[in-house]
Every structure is written in structure tokens, then in C-alpha cells.
PDB file of C-alpha atoms in Angstrom:
ATOM      1  CA  ASP E   1      -4.299  17.317  -9.047  1.00 67.00           C
ATOM      2  CA  THR E   2      -3.340  13.681  -8.825  1.00 73.00           C
ATOM      3  CA  GLU E   3      -2.267  13.339  -5.213  1.00 91.00           C
ATOM      4  CA  VAL E   4      -3.729  12.354  -2.020  1.00 96.00           C
ATOM      5  CA  THR E   5      -2.968  14.570   0.611  1.00 97.00           C
ATOM      6  CA  GLN E   6      -2.782  13.645   4.358  1.00 97.00           C
ATOM      7  CA  THR E   7      -2.795  16.179   7.339  1.00 97.00           C
ATOM      8  CA  PRO E   8      -1.016  16.152   9.719  1.00 97.00           C
ATOM      9  CA  LYS E   9       2.322  14.717   8.574  1.00 96.00           C
ATOM     10  CA  HIS E  10       3.219  14.015  12.227  1.00 97.00           C
ATOM     11  CA  LEU E  11       1.058  13.591  15.535  1.00 96.00           C
ATOM     12  CA  VAL E  12       1.945  13.064  18.940  1.00 96.00           C
ATOM     13  CA  MET E  13      -0.892  12.259  21.375  1.00 93.00           C
ATOM     14  CA  GLY E  14      -1.503  11.022  24.729  1.00 91.00           C
ATOM     15  CA  MET E  15      -3.945   8.301  25.410  1.00 90.00           C
ATOM     16  CA  THR E  16      -6.498  10.295  26.874  1.00 89.00           C
ATOM     17  CA  ASN E  17      -6.456  12.416  23.920  1.00 90.00           C
ATOM     18  CA  LYS E  18      -9.102  12.942  20.735  1.00 94.00           C
ATOM     19  CA  LYS E  19      -7.584  13.952  17.564  1.00 95.00           C
ATOM     20  CA  SER E  20      -8.517  13.208  13.837  1.00 97.00           C
ATOM     21  CA  LEU E  21      -6.292  12.268  10.781  1.00 98.00           C
ATOM     22  CA  LYS E  22      -7.439  13.866   7.545  1.00 98.00           C
ATOM     23  CA  CYS E  23      -7.139  12.749   3.933  1.00 98.00           C
ATOM     24  CA  GLU E  24      -8.329  14.508   0.762  1.00 97.00           C
ATOM     25  CA  GLN E  25      -8.441  13.758  -3.061  1.00 97.00           C
ATOM     26  CA  HIS E  26      -9.579  15.745  -5.957  1.00 94.00           C
ATOM     27  CA  MET E  27      -9.267  13.175  -8.729  1.00 94.00           C
ATOM     28  CA  GLY E  28     -13.039  12.011  -8.603  1.00 93.00           C
ATOM     29  CA  HIS E  29     -11.667   8.423  -7.127  1.00 94.00           C
ATOM     30  CA  ARG E  30     -15.011   6.893  -5.345  1.00 92.00           C
ATOM     31  CA  ALA E  31     -13.110   4.578  -3.161  1.00 92.00           C
ATOM     32  CA  MET E  32     -10.784   5.721  -0.207  1.00 94.00           C
ATOM     33  CA  TYR E  33      -8.794   3.403   2.118  1.00 94.00           C
ATOM     34  CA  TRP E  34      -7.168   3.913   5.394  1.00 96.00           C
ATOM     35  CA  TYR E  35      -3.956   1.483   5.927  1.00 96.00           C
ATOM     36  CA  LYS E  36      -1.962   1.064   9.140  1.00 96.00           C
ATOM     37  CA  GLN E  37       2.047   0.589   8.594  1.00 95.00           C
ATOM     38  CA  LYS E  38       4.319  -0.484  11.645  1.00 94.00           C
ATOM     39  CA  ALA E  39       7.660  -0.042  11.415  1.00 90.00           C
ATOM     40  CA  LYS E  40       9.396  -2.585   8.901  1.00 86.00           C
ATOM     41  CA  LYS E  41       6.224  -4.046   8.423  1.00 90.00           C
ATOM     42  CA  PRO E  42       3.763  -4.046   5.256  1.00 92.00           C
ATOM     43  CA  PRO E  43       0.512  -1.873   5.111  1.00 94.00           C
ATOM     44  CA  GLU E  44      -2.384  -3.220   6.567  1.00 93.00           C
ATOM     45  CA  LEU E  45      -5.757  -2.575   5.660  1.00 92.00           C
ATOM     46  CA  MET E  46      -7.992  -0.967   8.057  1.00 94.00           C
ATOM     47  CA  PHE E  47     -11.328   0.582   6.397  1.00 93.00           C
ATOM     48  CA  VAL E  48     -12.540   0.880   2.978  1.00 92.00           C
ATOM     49  CA  TYR E  49     -15.138   3.622   1.964  1.00 93.00           C
ATOM     50  CA  SER E  50     -16.744   2.930  -1.414  1.00 91.00           C
ATOM     51  CA  TYR E  51     -19.063   5.462  -2.505  1.00 91.00           C
ATOM     52  CA  GLU E  52     -19.057   7.113   0.653  1.00 92.00           C
ATOM     53  CA  LYS E  53     -20.130   4.191   2.471  1.00 92.00           C
ATOM     54  CA  LEU E  54     -18.087   1.905   4.718  1.00 91.00           C
ATOM     55  CA  SER E  55     -17.843  -1.387   2.968  1.00 87.00           C
ATOM     56  CA  ILE E  56     -15.180  -2.960   4.820  1.00 82.00           C
ATOM     57  CA  ASN E  57     -13.695  -2.909   8.436  1.00 84.00           C
ATOM     58  CA  GLU E  58     -11.040  -5.014   9.132  1.00 83.00           C
ATOM     59  CA  SER E  59     -12.042  -5.936  12.780  1.00 86.00           C
ATOM     60  CA  VAL E  60     -10.549  -2.379  13.802  1.00 93.00           C
ATOM     61  CA  PRO E  61     -10.955  -1.691  17.545  1.00 94.00           C
ATOM     62  CA  SER E  62     -13.302   1.213  18.201  1.00 94.00           C
ATOM     63  CA  ARG E  63     -11.030   3.579  19.472  1.00 95.00           C
ATOM     64  CA  PHE E  64     -10.659   4.022  15.526  1.00 97.00           C
ATOM     65  CA  SER E  65     -13.571   5.863  14.080  1.00 96.00           C
ATOM     66  CA  PRO E  66     -13.514   6.652  10.083  1.00 96.00           C
ATOM     67  CA  GLU E  67     -15.614   9.124   8.695  1.00 96.00           C
ATOM     68  CA  CYS E  68     -16.330   9.775   4.989  1.00 96.00           C
ATOM     69  CA  PRO E  69     -17.741  13.361   5.084  1.00 94.00           C
ATOM     70  CA  ASN E  70     -17.845  13.454   0.952  1.00 93.00           C
ATOM     71  CA  SER E  71     -16.567  11.927  -1.984  1.00 90.00           C
ATOM     72  CA  SER E  72     -13.001  14.052  -1.908  1.00 95.00           C
ATOM     73  CA  LEU E  73     -12.996  13.620   2.121  1.00 97.00           C
ATOM     74  CA  LEU E  74     -11.616  10.614   4.351  1.00 97.00           C
ATOM     75  CA  ASN E  75     -11.167  11.353   8.224  1.00 98.00           C
ATOM     76  CA  LEU E  76      -9.944   8.915  10.828  1.00 98.00           C
ATOM     77  CA  HIS E  77     -11.351  10.036  14.198  1.00 97.00           C
ATOM     78  CA  LEU E  78      -8.910   8.854  17.263  1.00 96.00           C
ATOM     79  CA  HIS E  79      -9.843   8.511  20.665  1.00 94.00           C
ATOM     80  CA  ALA E  80      -8.095   6.985  23.968  1.00 93.00           C
ATOM     81  CA  LEU E  81      -5.474   5.159  21.989  1.00 94.00           C
ATOM     82  CA  GLN E  82      -2.712   2.818  23.038  1.00 95.00           C
ATOM     83  CA  PRO E  83       1.135   3.018  22.605  1.00 95.00           C
ATOM     84  CA  GLU E  84       1.009   0.118  20.267  1.00 95.00           C
ATOM     85  CA  ASP E  85      -1.313   2.144  18.002  1.00 96.00           C
ATOM     86  CA  SER E  86       1.771   4.229  16.995  1.00 97.00           C
ATOM     87  CA  ALA E  87       2.291   3.673  13.319  1.00 97.00           C
ATOM     88  CA  LEU E  88       2.292   5.364  10.084  1.00 96.00           C
ATOM     89  CA  TYR E  89      -1.314   5.634   8.980  1.00 97.00           C
ATOM     90  CA  LEU E  90      -1.789   5.916   5.109  1.00 97.00           C
ATOM     91  CA  CYS E  91      -4.908   7.022   3.317  1.00 97.00           C
ATOM     92  CA  ALA E  92      -5.056   5.442  -0.503  1.00 95.00           C
ATOM     93  CA  SER E  93      -8.032   6.327  -3.231  1.00 94.00           C
ATOM     94  CA  SER E  94      -8.904   4.531  -6.284  1.00 92.00           C
ATOM     95  CA  GLN E  95     -11.125   5.459  -8.999  1.00 90.00           C
ATOM     96  CA  GLY E  96     -13.502   2.582  -8.359  1.00 83.00           C
ATOM     97  CA  ILE E  97     -13.693  -0.435  -6.536  1.00 76.00           C
ATOM     98  CA  GLY E  98     -12.953  -3.090  -9.378  1.00 75.00           C
ATOM     99  CA  THR E  99     -10.126  -5.553  -8.515  1.00 67.00           C
ATOM    100  CA  ASP E 100      -7.391  -3.988 -11.100  1.00 73.00           C
ATOM    101  CA  GLU E 101      -7.905  -0.744  -9.866  1.00 81.00           C
ATOM    102  CA  LYS E 102      -4.806   1.378  -8.805  1.00 86.00           C
ATOM    103  CA  LEU E 103      -4.592   2.854  -5.752  1.00 90.00           C
ATOM    104  CA  PHE E 104      -3.070   6.224  -5.331  1.00 93.00           C
ATOM    105  CA  PHE E 105      -1.464   6.447  -1.558  1.00 95.00           C
ATOM    106  CA  GLY E 106      -0.959   9.497   0.507  1.00 96.00           C
ATOM    107  CA  SER E 107       2.349  10.136   2.325  1.00 95.00           C
ATOM    108  CA  GLY E 108       0.761   9.261   5.468  1.00 96.00           C
ATOM    109  CA  THR E 109       0.542  10.442   9.224  1.00 97.00           C
ATOM    110  CA  GLN E 110       3.254   9.412  11.580  1.00 97.00           C
ATOM    111  CA  LEU E 111       1.274   9.076  14.640  1.00 97.00           C
ATOM    112  CA  SER E 112       3.172   8.516  18.078  1.00 96.00           C
ATOM    113  CA  VAL E 113       0.832   7.622  21.064  1.00 95.00           C
ATOM    114  CA  LEU E 114       2.679   8.163  24.572  1.00 93.00           C
TER     115      LEU E 114
ATOM    116  CA  ALA C   1      -7.253 -17.371   3.180  1.00 77.00           C
ATOM    117  CA  GLN C   2      -5.125 -15.289   0.901  1.00 82.00           C
ATOM    118  CA  ARG C   3      -1.061 -14.791   1.515  1.00 89.00           C
ATOM    119  CA  VAL C   4       1.403 -13.033  -0.435  1.00 95.00           C
ATOM    120  CA  THR C   5       4.835 -14.367   0.250  1.00 95.00           C
ATOM    121  CA  GLN C   6       8.146 -12.212  -0.634  1.00 97.00           C
ATOM    122  CA  PRO C   7      10.882 -14.572   0.605  1.00 96.00           C
ATOM    123  CA  GLU C   8      13.835 -11.840   0.428  1.00 96.00           C
ATOM    124  CA  LYS C   9      13.687  -9.013   2.899  1.00 95.00           C
ATOM    125  CA  LEU C  10      16.580  -7.511   1.577  1.00 97.00           C
ATOM    126  CA  LEU C  11      18.555  -8.153  -1.990  1.00 98.00           C
ATOM    127  CA  SER C  12      21.920  -6.406  -3.098  1.00 97.00           C
ATOM    128  CA  VAL C  13      22.603  -6.637  -6.964  1.00 97.00           C
ATOM    129  CA  PHE C  14      25.318  -4.710  -9.001  1.00 97.00           C
ATOM    130  CA  LYS C  15      24.546  -2.035 -11.438  1.00 97.00           C
ATOM    131  CA  GLY C  16      23.742  -3.752 -14.542  1.00 97.00           C
ATOM    132  CA  ALA C  17      23.141  -7.322 -13.389  1.00 98.00           C
ATOM    133  CA  PRO C  18      19.917  -8.850 -13.899  1.00 98.00           C
ATOM    134  CA  VAL C  19      17.256  -8.741 -10.758  1.00 97.00           C
ATOM    135  CA  GLU C  20      14.358 -10.696  -9.658  1.00 97.00           C
ATOM    136  CA  LEU C  21      12.372 -10.062  -6.686  1.00 98.00           C
ATOM    137  CA  LYS C  22      10.510 -13.110  -5.642  1.00 98.00           C
ATOM    138  CA  CYS C  23       6.695 -12.922  -4.905  1.00 97.00           C
ATOM    139  CA  ASN C  24       4.505 -16.060  -4.315  1.00 97.00           C
ATOM    140  CA  TYR C  25       0.755 -16.136  -3.432  1.00 95.00           C
ATOM    141  CA  SER C  26      -1.808 -18.054  -2.131  1.00 93.00           C
ATOM    142  CA  TYR C  27      -5.460 -17.545  -3.082  1.00 89.00           C
ATOM    143  CA  SER C  28      -8.656 -19.445  -3.862  1.00 86.00           C
ATOM    144  CA  GLY C  29      -9.986 -17.159  -6.482  1.00 83.00           C
ATOM    145  CA  SER C  30      -8.974 -15.484  -9.661  1.00 83.00           C
ATOM    146  CA  PRO C  31      -6.059 -13.411  -8.119  1.00 84.00           C
ATOM    147  CA  GLU C  32      -5.194  -9.535  -9.306  1.00 89.00           C
ATOM    148  CA  LEU C  33      -1.414  -9.200  -8.842  1.00 92.00           C
ATOM    149  CA  PHE C  34       0.387  -5.682  -8.442  1.00 94.00           C
ATOM    150  CA  TRP C  35       3.946  -4.856  -7.507  1.00 96.00           C
ATOM    151  CA  TYR C  36       4.194  -1.674  -5.707  1.00 96.00           C
ATOM    152  CA  VAL C  37       7.314   0.479  -4.987  1.00 96.00           C
ATOM    153  CA  GLN C  38       8.533   3.076  -2.459  1.00 94.00           C
ATOM    154  CA  TYR C  39      11.803   4.953  -3.270  1.00 94.00           C
ATOM    155  CA  SER C  40      13.415   6.896  -0.426  1.00 91.00           C
ATOM    156  CA  ARG C  41      11.088   9.792   1.175  1.00 88.00           C
ATOM    157  CA  GLN C  42       8.323   8.917  -1.788  1.00 90.00           C
ATOM    158  CA  ARG C  43       5.083   7.983  -0.986  1.00 92.00           C
ATOM    159  CA  LEU C  44       4.124   4.014  -1.975  1.00 94.00           C
ATOM    160  CA  GLN C  45       3.079   4.032  -5.709  1.00 94.00           C
ATOM    161  CA  LEU C  46       2.104   1.438  -8.392  1.00 93.00           C
ATOM    162  CA  LEU C  47       4.814  -0.064 -10.349  1.00 94.00           C
ATOM    163  CA  LEU C  48       2.868  -2.533 -12.651  1.00 92.00           C
ATOM    164  CA  ARG C  49      -0.315  -4.824 -12.572  1.00 90.00           C
ATOM    165  CA  HIS C  50      -0.464  -8.256 -14.218  1.00 86.00           C
ATOM    166  CA  ILE C  51      -3.768  -7.467 -16.102  1.00 80.00           C
ATOM    167  CA  SER C  52      -1.904  -5.021 -18.083  1.00 80.00           C
ATOM    168  CA  ARG C  53       1.110  -7.117 -18.945  1.00 77.00           C
ATOM    169  CA  GLU C  54       3.168  -3.812 -19.329  1.00 80.00           C
ATOM    170  CA  SER C  55       6.540  -2.996 -18.705  1.00 83.00           C
ATOM    171  CA  ILE C  56       7.768  -0.070 -16.427  1.00 87.00           C
ATOM    172  CA  LYS C  57      10.959   1.159 -15.917  1.00 92.00           C
ATOM    173  CA  GLY C  58      12.069  -1.943 -17.615  1.00 93.00           C
ATOM    174  CA  PHE C  59      10.527  -4.056 -15.105  1.00 95.00           C
ATOM    175  CA  THR C  60       8.174  -6.909 -16.219  1.00 94.00           C
ATOM    176  CA  ALA C  61       6.375  -9.616 -14.086  1.00 94.00           C
ATOM    177  CA  ASP C  62       4.519 -12.279 -15.562  1.00 89.00           C
ATOM    178  CA  LEU C  63       1.634 -14.351 -13.633  1.00 91.00           C
ATOM    179  CA  ASN C  64       2.344 -17.993 -13.387  1.00 92.00           C
ATOM    180  CA  LYS C  65      -0.647 -19.701 -12.074  1.00 90.00           C
ATOM    181  CA  GLY C  66       0.939 -23.046 -12.258  1.00 92.00           C
ATOM    182  CA  GLU C  67       3.712 -21.741  -9.791  1.00 93.00           C
ATOM    183  CA  THR C  68       1.403 -19.438  -8.154  1.00 94.00           C
ATOM    184  CA  SER C  69       4.143 -16.754  -8.527  1.00 95.00           C
ATOM    185  CA  PHE C  70       4.581 -13.349  -9.827  1.00 96.00           C
ATOM    186  CA  HIS C  71       8.202 -12.701  -9.815  1.00 97.00           C
ATOM    187  CA  LEU C  72       9.207  -9.059 -10.691  1.00 97.00           C
ATOM    188  CA  LYS C  73      12.562  -9.135 -13.061  1.00 96.00           C
ATOM    189  CA  LYS C  74      14.513  -6.515 -14.877  1.00 97.00           C
ATOM    190  CA  PRO C  75      17.569  -7.446 -17.119  1.00 97.00           C
ATOM    191  CA  PHE C  76      19.866  -4.638 -16.257  1.00 97.00           C
ATOM    192  CA  ALA C  77      19.726  -2.788 -12.754  1.00 97.00           C
ATOM    193  CA  GLN C  78      20.062   0.691 -12.227  1.00 97.00           C
ATOM    194  CA  GLU C  79      21.007   2.545  -9.119  1.00 97.00           C
ATOM    195  CA  GLU C  80      17.767   4.196  -9.225  1.00 97.00           C
ATOM    196  CA  ASP C  81      15.930   1.164  -8.630  1.00 98.00           C
ATOM    197  CA  SER C  82      17.268   0.764  -5.315  1.00 98.00           C
ATOM    198  CA  ALA C  83      13.647   0.854  -3.321  1.00 97.00           C
ATOM    199  CA  MET C  84      11.318  -0.951  -1.167  1.00 96.00           C
ATOM    200  CA  TYR C  85       9.201  -3.167  -3.470  1.00 97.00           C
ATOM    201  CA  TYR C  86       5.906  -4.964  -2.321  1.00 97.00           C
ATOM    202  CA  CYS C  87       3.765  -7.626  -4.317  1.00 97.00           C
ATOM    203  CA  ALA C  88       0.236  -7.000  -3.298  1.00 95.00           C
ATOM    204  CA  LEU C  89      -2.549  -9.203  -4.058  1.00 92.00           C
ATOM    205  CA  ARG C  90      -6.183  -7.706  -4.757  1.00 87.00           C
ATOM    206  CA  THR C  91      -9.281 -10.142  -3.684  1.00 78.00           C
ATOM    207  CA  GLY C  92     -12.727  -9.584  -5.184  1.00 67.00           C
ATOM    208  CA  ALA C  93     -13.687  -7.993  -1.810  1.00 60.00           C
ATOM    209  CA  ASN C  94     -12.110  -4.760  -2.989  1.00 67.00           C
ATOM    210  CA  ASN C  95      -8.952  -5.196  -0.525  1.00 79.00           C
ATOM    211  CA  LEU C  96      -5.415  -5.161  -1.245  1.00 85.00           C
ATOM    212  CA  PHE C  97      -3.060  -7.569   0.584  1.00 88.00           C
ATOM    213  CA  PHE C  98       0.585  -6.671   0.685  1.00 93.00           C
ATOM    214  CA  GLY C  99       3.480  -8.932   1.020  1.00 95.00           C
ATOM    215  CA  THR C 100       6.463  -8.118   3.231  1.00 94.00           C
ATOM    216  CA  GLY C 101       8.445  -6.584   0.844  1.00 96.00           C
ATOM    217  CA  THR C 102      11.618  -6.663  -0.540  1.00 97.00           C
ATOM    218  CA  ARG C 103      14.239  -4.002  -0.143  1.00 97.00           C
ATOM    219  CA  LEU C 104      16.493  -3.663  -3.131  1.00 98.00           C
ATOM    220  CA  THR C 105      19.728  -2.324  -3.258  1.00 98.00           C
ATOM    221  CA  VAL C 106      21.541  -1.615  -6.479  1.00 98.00           C
ATOM    222  CA  ILE C 107      25.589  -1.403  -5.764  1.00 97.00           C
ATOM    223  CA  PRO C 108      27.369   1.191  -8.268  1.00 95.00           C
TER     224      PRO C 108
END
């Protein structure tokens, strides 16, 4: 299995809802990432997990809460989001954390906040 | 601070013509540069990385530290090359910064 799988593919939520995005990989990768991509913009890094520990948080608001239960899973818990948080959320993984590592991306979750 | 600049948002070339997608970077450390590509309805994927000095699908990219550039080139464009191309810079902090992207359209 050489894919990063994200669920759900689409999500619509209200500003008072709590929801979670899920990401899974079975390639034995030890680094996992969350990126946010607004329409017609490049992906922007949110979080990096390395060996199941949070190693980078790019000043993301606390209404986004990442979780890495094990080396294959990465979650992004959402609470009290704003309409401007509507975007494509991409998960990625890499074998390690070296600077020449190749990232494998999921197909994303398209999130709409009403 | 690091920065990746792709000056062309849109680029159209005829099939069989040479293509060059420009990328310039700004980074105080030793850069690791990549080209990622997103074909229609497909996920973002790595095209090539400068450290490998490889040619993928006929594309090459040479890191020019003097000009701080990492332009992507192909001598003869094909229709299947039409896609969104992102230049990306990896810093020592395990971060990958993307440029704003260039949408390449190859005209039959």
C-alpha cells in the first residue's frame, strides 16, 4: 500500500460543530503532516508529527487540534471553526525527517464551514 | 526567512515546443529544492528533487545557487504535461514551503 488515505473527502460543518479529519498510511513512514490549501493558493504547512510527536506547529489557532494516535494515523480535530477556515486540508507523510525526503500526499478533505 | 517565487501563474506552450517553468528561492541555509505536480483530479505528487539530479518524464531542473534558481525544463512538451506545478523548498526544520504554482497548458 503506497497511498495516504484521507477521510472524509468532503465535509460541511457549522461553526458550533465538532468534527475530525482522518489520515492513514501503511508505508511505515515516521513523519506525517497537515497542510491547508485555499482555492488557487499553494499548500501551507500547519503541523508536523515526527515519530508520533508534534515537532512543528505553524502558529495554528487552537480550534485546530492534531492528534497522532500511532505511527499510521493522524487526526485533525476541528471545533468552533470560522467560515474562513473553509479549504482543502491535505495530509502527507514521509519516510523520515531528512531534508531530501519525498512527501506522499493524500487527496485531501474539502471542508466547508457555514 | 525563506521564500519561493514562481513568477508565472499561467503558462501555455504548443505541443512539441520547449517549456521552462521558473522558480527562484530565498533561503539563508543550504537549500533542498523540489518540483511537485498536480494533474487534473489527481493528488499532489513529487516530480523531481534537485539532490537526485534525475530526469522524470523528460523534465530536468538544475539548482543554480548563484542565481538562486531551480527552473524546470523539458525540451518537447506533451499534452499530458498539462498540470499545476509547484516549486518547493525544504528547510532544515523539516518544513516544505511551496511557491504559488504555475499552471501549464500544452496546446495540441
